[in-house]
mmCIF file of C-alpha atoms and ligand atoms in Angstrom:
data_model
loop_
_atom_site.group_PDB
_atom_site.id
_atom_site.type_symbol
_atom_site.label_atom_id
_atom_site.label_comp_id
_atom_site.label_asym_id
_atom_site.label_seq_id
_atom_site.Cartn_x
_atom_site.Cartn_y
_atom_site.Cartn_z
ATOM 1 C CA MET A 1329 21.433 35.369 25.839
ATOM 2 C CA SER A 1330 21.371 31.730 26.924
ATOM 3 C CA LYS A 1331 24.111 29.425 25.607
ATOM 4 C CA THR A 1332 23.485 26.269 23.666
ATOM 5 C CA VAL A 1333 25.102 22.854 24.201
ATOM 6 C CA PHE A 1334 24.945 20.056 21.520
ATOM 7 C CA VAL A 1335 25.159 16.584 23.107
ATOM 8 C CA THR A 1336 25.471 13.491 21.010
ATOM 9 C CA GLY A 1337 24.206 10.241 22.432
ATOM 10 C CA ALA A 1338 21.910 11.821 24.987
ATOM 11 C CA THR A 1339 19.321 8.979 25.180
ATOM 12 C CA SER A 1340 21.178 7.379 28.101
ATOM 13 C CA GLY A 1341 24.188 7.323 30.317
ATOM 14 C CA ILE A 1342 26.783 10.165 30.233
ATOM 15 C CA GLY A 1343 25.109 12.091 27.387
ATOM 16 C CA LYS A 1344 21.730 12.077 29.107
ATOM 17 C CA ALA A 1345 23.400 13.278 32.340
ATOM 18 C CA CYS A 1346 25.132 16.069 30.484
ATOM 19 C CA ALA A 1347 21.891 17.309 28.989
ATOM 20 C CA GLU A 1348 20.384 17.360 32.464
ATOM 21 C CA LYS A 1349 23.340 19.106 34.090
ATOM 22 C CA PHE A 1350 23.585 21.826 31.330
ATOM 23 C CA ALA A 1351 19.733 22.307 31.236
ATOM 24 C CA LYS A 1352 19.705 22.675 35.015
ATOM 25 C CA ASN A 1353 22.328 25.464 34.630
ATOM 26 C CA GLY A 1354 20.267 27.393 32.061
ATOM 27 C CA TYR A 1355 21.709 26.062 28.853
ATOM 28 C CA ASP A 1356 19.507 25.433 25.793
ATOM 29 C CA VAL A 1357 20.198 21.912 24.731
ATOM 30 C CA VAL A 1358 20.323 19.939 21.455
ATOM 31 C CA ILE A 1359 20.158 16.150 22.090
ATOM 32 C CA THR A 1360 20.820 13.457 19.601
ATOM 33 C CA GLY A 1361 20.536 9.628 19.393
ATOM 34 C CA ARG A 1362 18.893 6.792 17.405
ATOM 35 C CA ARG A 1363 16.187 5.717 19.819
ATOM 36 C CA VAL A 1364 13.432 8.235 19.126
ATOM 37 C CA ASP A 1365 11.253 7.197 22.077
ATOM 38 C CA LEU A 1366 14.040 7.777 24.512
ATOM 39 C CA LEU A 1367 14.964 11.020 22.824
ATOM 40 C CA ASN A 1368 11.419 12.303 23.234
ATOM 41 C CA GLN A 1369 11.354 11.227 26.893
ATOM 42 C CA VAL A 1370 14.582 13.172 27.575
ATOM 43 C CA LYS A 1371 13.221 16.192 25.771
ATOM 44 C CA SER A 1372 9.893 16.241 27.632
ATOM 45 C CA HIS A 1373 11.647 15.704 30.965
ATOM 46 C CA LEU A 1374 14.037 18.710 30.310
ATOM 47 C CA GLU A 1375 11.161 20.935 29.048
ATOM 48 C CA LYS A 1376 8.968 20.177 31.980
ATOM 49 C CA ASN A 1377 11.655 20.851 34.477
ATOM 50 C CA TYR A 1378 13.682 23.722 33.039
ATOM 51 C CA SER A 1379 12.816 26.958 31.188
ATOM 52 C CA ILE A 1380 15.055 26.276 28.286
ATOM 53 C CA LYS A 1381 14.790 25.396 24.573
ATOM 54 C CA VAL A 1382 15.378 21.695 23.783
ATOM 55 C CA THR A 1383 15.699 20.262 20.308
ATOM 56 C CA ALA A 1384 15.849 16.395 19.749
ATOM 57 C CA LEU A 1385 17.565 15.109 16.610
ATOM 58 C CA GLU A 1386 17.268 11.406 15.615
ATOM 59 C CA PHE A 1387 20.097 10.258 13.452
ATOM 60 C CA ASP A 1388 22.858 7.661 13.381
ATOM 61 C CA VAL A 1389 26.236 9.344 13.708
ATOM 62 C CA GLN A 1390 27.602 6.868 11.148
ATOM 63 C CA ASN A 1391 25.358 8.315 8.452
ATOM 64 C CA ARG A 1392 27.209 11.287 6.974
ATOM 65 C CA ALA A 1393 24.229 12.737 5.069
ATOM 66 C CA ALA A 1394 21.918 12.511 7.990
ATOM 67 C CA VAL A 1395 24.523 14.249 10.241
ATOM 68 C CA PHE A 1396 25.081 17.132 7.917
ATOM 69 C CA THR A 1397 21.328 17.637 7.103
ATOM 70 C CA SER A 1398 20.306 17.497 10.741
ATOM 71 C CA VAL A 1399 22.913 20.048 11.712
ATOM 72 C CA GLU A 1400 21.797 22.351 8.913
ATOM 73 C CA ASN A 1401 18.158 22.056 9.983
ATOM 74 C CA ILE A 1402 18.675 23.122 13.604
ATOM 75 C CA ILE A 1403 20.594 26.351 12.863
ATOM 76 C CA SER A 1404 17.488 28.395 12.453
ATOM 77 C CA LEU A 1405 16.327 27.121 15.902
ATOM 78 C CA HIS A 1406 19.788 27.448 17.626
ATOM 79 C CA PRO A 1407 21.791 30.019 15.636
ATOM 80 C CA THR A 1408 24.642 29.727 18.074
ATOM 81 C CA ILE A 1409 26.198 26.513 19.259
ATOM 82 C CA ASP A 1410 28.672 27.160 22.104
ATOM 83 C CA ILE A 1411 29.657 23.653 23.253
ATOM 84 C CA LEU A 1412 29.816 20.336 21.420
ATOM 85 C CA ILE A 1413 29.884 17.196 23.597
ATOM 86 C CA ASN A 1414 31.001 14.335 21.380
ATOM 87 C CA ASN A 1415 29.753 11.553 23.520
ATOM 88 C CA ALA A 1416 27.843 9.103 21.259
ATOM 89 C CA GLY A 1417 29.941 5.821 21.143
ATOM 90 C CA LEU A 1418 29.968 2.231 22.073
ATOM 91 C CA ALA A 1419 31.982 -0.934 22.720
ATOM 92 C CA LEU A 1420 30.862 -4.237 21.187
ATOM 93 C CA GLY A 1421 32.276 -7.472 22.481
ATOM 94 C CA ARG A 1422 35.314 -8.252 24.569
ATOM 95 C CA ASP A 1423 37.066 -10.806 22.465
ATOM 96 C CA ALA A 1424 40.599 -11.653 21.531
ATOM 97 C CA PHE A 1425 41.865 -10.082 18.355
ATOM 98 C CA ASP A 1426 41.803 -13.445 16.448
ATOM 99 C CA GLU A 1427 38.190 -14.219 17.484
ATOM 100 C CA ALA A 1428 36.527 -10.849 17.499
ATOM 101 C CA ASN A 1429 33.582 -10.070 15.212
ATOM 102 C CA ILE A 1430 34.662 -7.927 12.258
ATOM 103 C CA ASP A 1431 31.222 -6.309 11.985
ATOM 104 C CA ASP A 1432 31.574 -5.131 15.614
ATOM 105 C CA TRP A 1433 35.026 -3.674 14.731
ATOM 106 C CA GLU A 1434 33.456 -1.698 11.887
ATOM 107 C CA THR A 1435 30.558 -0.420 13.966
ATOM 108 C CA MET A 1436 32.947 0.805 16.724
ATOM 109 C CA MET A 1437 35.175 2.549 14.293
ATOM 110 C CA ASN A 1438 32.382 4.095 12.208
ATOM 111 C CA THR A 1439 30.639 5.357 15.363
ATOM 112 C CA ASN A 1440 33.414 6.338 17.757
ATOM 113 C CA VAL A 1441 35.789 7.788 15.198
ATOM 114 C CA THR A 1442 34.087 8.567 11.920
ATOM 115 C CA GLY A 1443 30.856 9.737 13.518
ATOM 116 C CA LEU A 1444 32.766 12.088 15.778
ATOM 117 C CA LEU A 1445 34.579 13.442 12.717
ATOM 118 C CA TYR A 1446 31.286 14.025 10.843
ATOM 119 C CA ILE A 1447 29.522 15.781 13.686
ATOM 120 C CA THR A 1448 32.522 18.024 14.416
ATOM 121 C CA ARG A 1449 32.990 19.029 10.790
ATOM 122 C CA ALA A 1450 29.229 19.680 10.404
ATOM 123 C CA LEU A 1451 29.383 22.072 13.455
ATOM 124 C CA MET A 1452 32.652 23.657 12.563
ATOM 125 C CA PRO A 1453 31.199 26.993 11.166
ATOM 126 C CA HIS A 1454 29.017 27.399 14.275
ATOM 127 C CA LEU A 1455 31.821 26.554 16.683
ATOM 128 C CA LYS A 1456 34.177 28.973 14.823
ATOM 129 C CA ALA A 1457 31.482 31.737 15.057
ATOM 130 C CA SER A 1458 30.973 31.170 18.807
ATOM 131 C CA LYS A 1459 34.731 30.484 19.551
ATOM 132 C CA GLY A 1460 33.194 27.437 21.083
ATOM 133 C CA HIS A 1461 34.315 24.502 23.181
ATOM 134 C CA ILE A 1462 34.566 20.820 21.835
ATOM 135 C CA ILE A 1463 34.548 18.229 24.490
ATOM 136 C CA ASN A 1464 35.416 14.767 23.343
ATOM 137 C CA ILE A 1465 34.579 11.730 25.496
ATOM 138 C CA GLY A 1466 37.539 9.497 25.187
ATOM 139 C CA SER A 1467 38.293 6.735 27.716
ATOM 140 C CA ILE A 1468 40.923 5.186 29.892
ATOM 141 C CA ALA A 1469 40.806 2.607 26.998
ATOM 142 C CA GLY A 1470 42.217 5.453 24.853
ATOM 143 C CA LYS A 1471 45.173 5.780 27.168
ATOM 144 C CA GLU A 1472 45.986 2.087 27.876
ATOM 145 C CA VAL A 1473 45.276 -0.928 25.760
ATOM 146 C CA TYR A 1474 43.879 -3.855 27.679
ATOM 147 C CA GLU A 1475 43.402 -7.563 26.916
ATOM 148 C CA ASN A 1476 40.484 -8.136 24.427
ATOM 149 C CA GLY A 1477 40.033 -4.472 24.108
ATOM 150 C CA ASN A 1478 41.624 -4.295 20.638
ATOM 151 C CA ALA A 1479 39.307 -2.230 18.296
ATOM 152 C CA TYR A 1480 37.533 -0.375 21.105
ATOM 153 C CA CYS A 1481 40.851 0.729 22.538
ATOM 154 C CA ALA A 1482 41.997 1.633 19.052
ATOM 155 C CA SER A 1483 38.865 3.790 18.477
ATOM 156 C CA LYS A 1484 39.475 5.636 21.755
ATOM 157 C CA PHE A 1485 43.134 6.042 21.005
ATOM 158 C CA ALA A 1486 41.960 7.694 17.758
ATOM 159 C CA VAL A 1487 39.687 9.977 19.766
ATOM 160 C CA ASP A 1488 42.738 10.983 21.834
ATOM 161 C CA ALA A 1489 44.721 11.709 18.742
ATOM 162 C CA LEU A 1490 41.810 13.731 17.284
ATOM 163 C CA SER A 1491 41.413 15.794 20.400
ATOM 164 C CA LYS A 1492 45.153 16.765 20.160
ATOM 165 C CA ALA A 1493 44.765 17.361 16.394
ATOM 166 C CA MET A 1494 41.721 19.530 16.789
ATOM 167 C CA ARG A 1495 43.393 21.525 19.554
ATOM 168 C CA ILE A 1496 46.419 22.295 17.270
ATOM 169 C CA ASP A 1497 44.287 23.139 14.187
ATOM 170 C CA LEU A 1498 41.548 25.093 15.903
ATOM 171 C CA VAL A 1499 43.440 27.238 18.340
ATOM 172 C CA LYS A 1500 43.672 29.968 15.733
ATOM 173 C CA HIS A 1501 39.872 30.142 15.841
ATOM 174 C CA GLY A 1502 39.813 30.467 19.604
ATOM 175 C CA ILE A 1503 38.121 27.143 20.025
ATOM 176 C CA LYS A 1504 38.854 25.061 23.126
ATOM 177 C CA VAL A 1505 39.251 21.242 22.905
ATOM 178 C CA THR A 1506 38.938 19.144 26.000
ATOM 179 C CA SER A 1507 39.347 15.397 26.133
ATOM 180 C CA VAL A 1508 37.432 13.770 29.069
ATOM 181 C CA ASN A 1509 38.593 10.139 29.655
ATOM 182 C CA PRO A 1510 36.473 8.126 32.048
ATOM 183 C CA GLY A 1511 37.223 4.786 33.558
ATOM 184 C CA ALA A 1512 34.356 2.440 34.413
ATOM 185 C CA VAL A 1513 30.984 4.179 34.577
ATOM 186 C CA GLU A 1514 27.782 2.178 35.191
ATOM 187 C CA THR A 1515 25.524 3.151 32.303
ATOM 188 C CA GLU A 1516 23.983 1.060 29.448
ATOM 189 C CA PHE A 1517 27.585 0.699 28.140
ATOM 190 C CA SER A 1518 28.228 -2.882 29.364
ATOM 191 C CA ILE A 1519 24.673 -3.989 28.364
ATOM 192 C CA VAL A 1520 25.521 -2.828 24.811
ATOM 193 C CA ARG A 1521 29.069 -4.339 24.955
ATOM 194 C CA PHE A 1522 27.712 -7.656 25.987
ATOM 195 C CA LYS A 1523 24.783 -7.427 23.587
ATOM 196 C CA GLY A 1524 22.061 -7.537 26.136
ATOM 197 C CA ASP A 1525 23.635 -10.110 28.525
ATOM 198 C CA THR A 1526 22.752 -8.303 31.685
ATOM 199 C CA THR A 1527 24.514 -10.910 33.901
ATOM 200 C CA LYS A 1528 27.791 -10.315 32.141
ATOM 201 C CA ALA A 1529 27.173 -6.546 32.179
ATOM 202 C CA LYS A 1530 26.411 -6.358 35.874
ATOM 203 C CA ALA A 1531 29.522 -8.533 36.676
ATOM 204 C CA ALA A 1532 31.756 -5.719 35.276
ATOM 205 C CA TYR A 1533 30.820 -3.583 38.354
ATOM 206 C CA ILE A 1534 30.716 -6.195 41.147
ATOM 207 C CA GLY A 1535 32.959 -5.602 44.282
ATOM 208 C CA TYR A 1536 33.737 -1.931 43.754
ATOM 209 C CA THR A 1537 31.954 1.328 43.442
ATOM 210 C CA PRO A 1538 32.017 2.503 39.703
ATOM 211 C CA LEU A 1539 31.451 6.057 38.575
ATOM 212 C CA VAL A 1540 27.891 7.063 37.709
ATOM 213 C CA ALA A 1541 27.027 9.191 34.703
ATOM 214 C CA ALA A 1542 26.427 12.293 36.843
ATOM 215 C CA ASP A 1543 30.054 12.135 38.148
ATOM 216 C CA VAL A 1544 31.307 12.518 34.573
ATOM 217 C CA ALA A 1545 28.637 15.140 33.654
ATOM 218 C CA ASP A 1546 29.541 17.302 36.687
ATOM 219 C CA THR A 1547 33.234 17.173 35.637
ATOM 220 C CA ILE A 1548 32.342 18.088 31.978
ATOM 221 C CA PHE A 1549 30.257 20.959 33.288
ATOM 222 C CA TYR A 1550 33.249 22.164 35.326
ATOM 223 C CA CYS A 1551 35.529 22.114 32.263
ATOM 224 C CA ALA A 1552 32.928 24.045 30.304
ATOM 225 C CA SER A 1553 32.529 26.661 33.104
ATOM 226 C CA LEU A 1554 36.105 27.980 33.249
ATOM 227 C CA PRO A 1555 37.164 31.457 32.209
ATOM 228 C CA ALA A 1556 37.909 31.997 28.465
ATOM 229 C CA HIS A 1557 41.621 31.897 28.967
ATOM 230 C CA VAL A 1558 41.550 28.584 30.782
ATOM 231 C CA CYS A 1559 41.216 25.163 29.017
ATOM 232 C CA ILE A 1560 41.525 21.735 30.555
ATOM 233 C CA ASN A 1561 43.104 19.885 27.621
ATOM 234 C CA ASP A 1562 43.015 16.347 28.986
ATOM 235 C CA LEU A 1563 41.281 14.853 32.020
ATOM 236 C CA THR A 1564 41.091 11.270 33.161
ATOM 237 C CA ILE A 1565 38.397 10.483 35.745
ATOM 238 C CA MET A 1566 38.179 7.132 37.463
ATOM 239 C CA SER A 1567 36.495 5.314 40.270
ATOM 240 C CA THR A 1568 38.728 5.656 43.279
ATOM 241 C CA GLN A 1569 38.980 1.780 43.336
ATOM 242 C CA GLN A 1570 40.172 1.598 39.730
ATOM 243 C CA ALA A 1571 44.036 1.994 39.566
ATOM 244 C CA ASN A 1572 44.346 1.569 35.804
ATOM 245 C CA ALA A 1573 42.453 0.275 32.781
ATOM 246 C CA THR A 1574 42.032 -3.246 34.266
ATOM 247 C CA MET A 1575 42.986 -3.148 37.962
ATOM 248 C CA PHE A 1576 40.212 -2.719 40.405
ATOM 249 C CA PHE A 1577 40.475 -2.965 44.263
ATOM 250 C CA LYS A 1578 37.582 -5.111 45.153
ATOM 251 C CA GLU A 1579 36.500 -5.294 48.817
ATOM 252 C CA SER A 1580 36.299 -8.898 49.959
HETATM 253 P P1 LIG B 1276 25.423 4.396 26.920
HETATM 254 O O1 LIG B 1276 25.395 3.094 26.189
HETATM 255 O O2 LIG B 1276 24.629 4.593 28.105
HETATM 256 O O3 LIG B 1276 25.119 5.574 25.958
HETATM 257 C C1 LIG B 1276 25.624 5.646 24.659
HETATM 258 C C2 LIG B 1276 24.978 6.746 23.898
HETATM 259 O O4 LIG B 1276 25.521 6.809 22.572
HETATM 260 C C3 LIG B 1276 23.447 6.507 23.737
HETATM 261 O O5 LIG B 1276 22.734 7.682 23.873
HETATM 262 C C4 LIG B 1276 23.322 5.965 22.307
HETATM 263 O O6 LIG B 1276 22.068 6.444 21.748
HETATM 264 C C5 LIG B 1276 24.494 6.752 21.615
HETATM 265 N N1 LIG B 1276 24.881 6.096 20.387
HETATM 266 C C6 LIG B 1276 25.620 4.904 20.331
HETATM 267 N N2 LIG B 1276 25.731 4.618 18.975
HETATM 268 C C7 LIG B 1276 25.207 5.621 18.315
HETATM 269 C C8 LIG B 1276 25.124 5.869 16.937
HETATM 270 N N3 LIG B 1276 25.573 5.121 15.973
HETATM 271 N N4 LIG B 1276 24.510 7.053 16.440
HETATM 272 C C9 LIG B 1276 23.993 7.891 17.421
HETATM 273 N N5 LIG B 1276 24.051 7.729 18.724
HETATM 274 C C10 LIG B 1276 24.640 6.620 19.161
HETATM 275 O O7 LIG B 1276 26.950 4.467 27.250
HETATM 276 P P2 LIG B 1276 27.831 5.599 28.054
HETATM 277 O O8 LIG B 1276 27.004 6.804 28.442
HETATM 278 O O9 LIG B 1276 28.675 4.916 29.091
HETATM 279 O O10 LIG B 1276 28.821 6.027 26.866
HETATM 280 C C11 LIG B 1276 28.959 7.349 26.348
HETATM 281 C C12 LIG B 1276 30.434 7.526 25.969
HETATM 282 O O11 LIG B 1276 31.264 7.384 26.934
HETATM 283 C C13 LIG B 1276 30.838 6.530 24.837
HETATM 284 O O12 LIG B 1276 31.612 7.227 23.842
HETATM 285 C C14 LIG B 1276 31.674 5.527 25.567
HETATM 286 O O13 LIG B 1276 32.758 4.989 24.802
HETATM 287 C C15 LIG B 1276 32.360 6.537 26.656
HETATM 288 N N6 LIG B 1276 32.929 5.853 27.799
HETATM 289 C C16 LIG B 1276 32.032 5.126 28.565
HETATM 290 C C17 LIG B 1276 32.565 4.500 29.709
HETATM 291 C C18 LIG B 1276 31.812 3.637 30.610
HETATM 292 O O14 LIG B 1276 32.440 2.787 31.353
HETATM 293 N N7 LIG B 1276 30.492 3.626 30.615
HETATM 294 C C19 LIG B 1276 34.057 4.787 30.088
HETATM 295 C C20 LIG B 1276 34.758 5.551 29.224
HETATM 296 C C21 LIG B 1276 34.251 6.123 28.153
HETATM 297 P P3 LIG B 1276 21.193 5.502 20.907
HETATM 298 O O15 LIG B 1276 21.302 4.112 21.201
HETATM 299 O O16 LIG B 1276 19.779 6.034 21.165
HETATM 300 O O17 LIG B 1276 21.584 5.829 19.440
HETATM 301 C C1 LIG B 1277 34.980 2.365 28.715
HETATM 302 C C2 LIG B 1277 35.848 1.909 29.858
HETATM 303 O O1 LIG B 1277 37.426 0.169 30.690
HETATM 304 O O2 LIG B 1277 35.418 -0.608 29.660
HETATM 305 O O3 LIG B 1277 35.640 3.051 27.869
HETATM 306 O O4 LIG B 1277 37.142 0.274 28.340
HETATM 307 S S1 LIG B 1277 36.501 0.325 29.609
#
């Protein structure tokens, strides 16, 4: 029987690349996001190219009722969920603590931390039943705090803590927990962070070769493909030219 992966935030970037990678390898896929047009495009693309079952769920991970209802509704279609990739997330702004927008702080916390908690709790019975694998997308920003990173870094430090906490509490159920922490990946991330300012977004990647979403998806797939007795707990993946959270070797 084919396995099922549940990927949050699969309308673009790392989540979309994960959906493609797992679909290519025969997994049934549940994809989620808020932009229904993009969700449907990803679903059609996967169904056209791979002989797998694809279910698209439109909801905002910040909406607790929507998360729990959506998960309940898919279980008849996908009775077994083997892998959860907690990927939906965002940064908003890159401002000093004293100037940052408080609404942005709330959105980052509610999405990156509370949303991840909701999804994971909603899927808990299914992951227990399958002795499944939770893969949380953290960040280098969850390992090192950088200037003007304040609430985004805090949200990813929280993801780091939750990965450790889940691993401790869920080991008795045979559930694996892996934290994958990328450095700079060129996706829609910077366009979202800089609120549509594509010049600022592009500037984040000038002078060096960033990761692309497929680099991260390939690594996640590797983590998910190991034997039952092997778990990568924590993995940081960076562009070769990125030495830490903020230091990039830029060719002149
Ligand atoms: P993208 O902006 O390309 O993708 C983000 C995805 O998250 C989209 O599919 C978006 O879907 C979804 N999403 C965002 N907010 C919500 C929400 N409230 N409810 C449901 N879905 C939501 O960025 P990336 O692919 O780069 O980011 C994916 C993850 O990787 C994030 O957690 C990010 O923090 C992390 N990361 C990214 C790095 C980078 O440099 N790009 C580096 C390290 C970590 P939609 O808008 O349709 O809802
Ligand atoms: C995204 C990477 O360095 O912009 O988590 O924070 S960074």
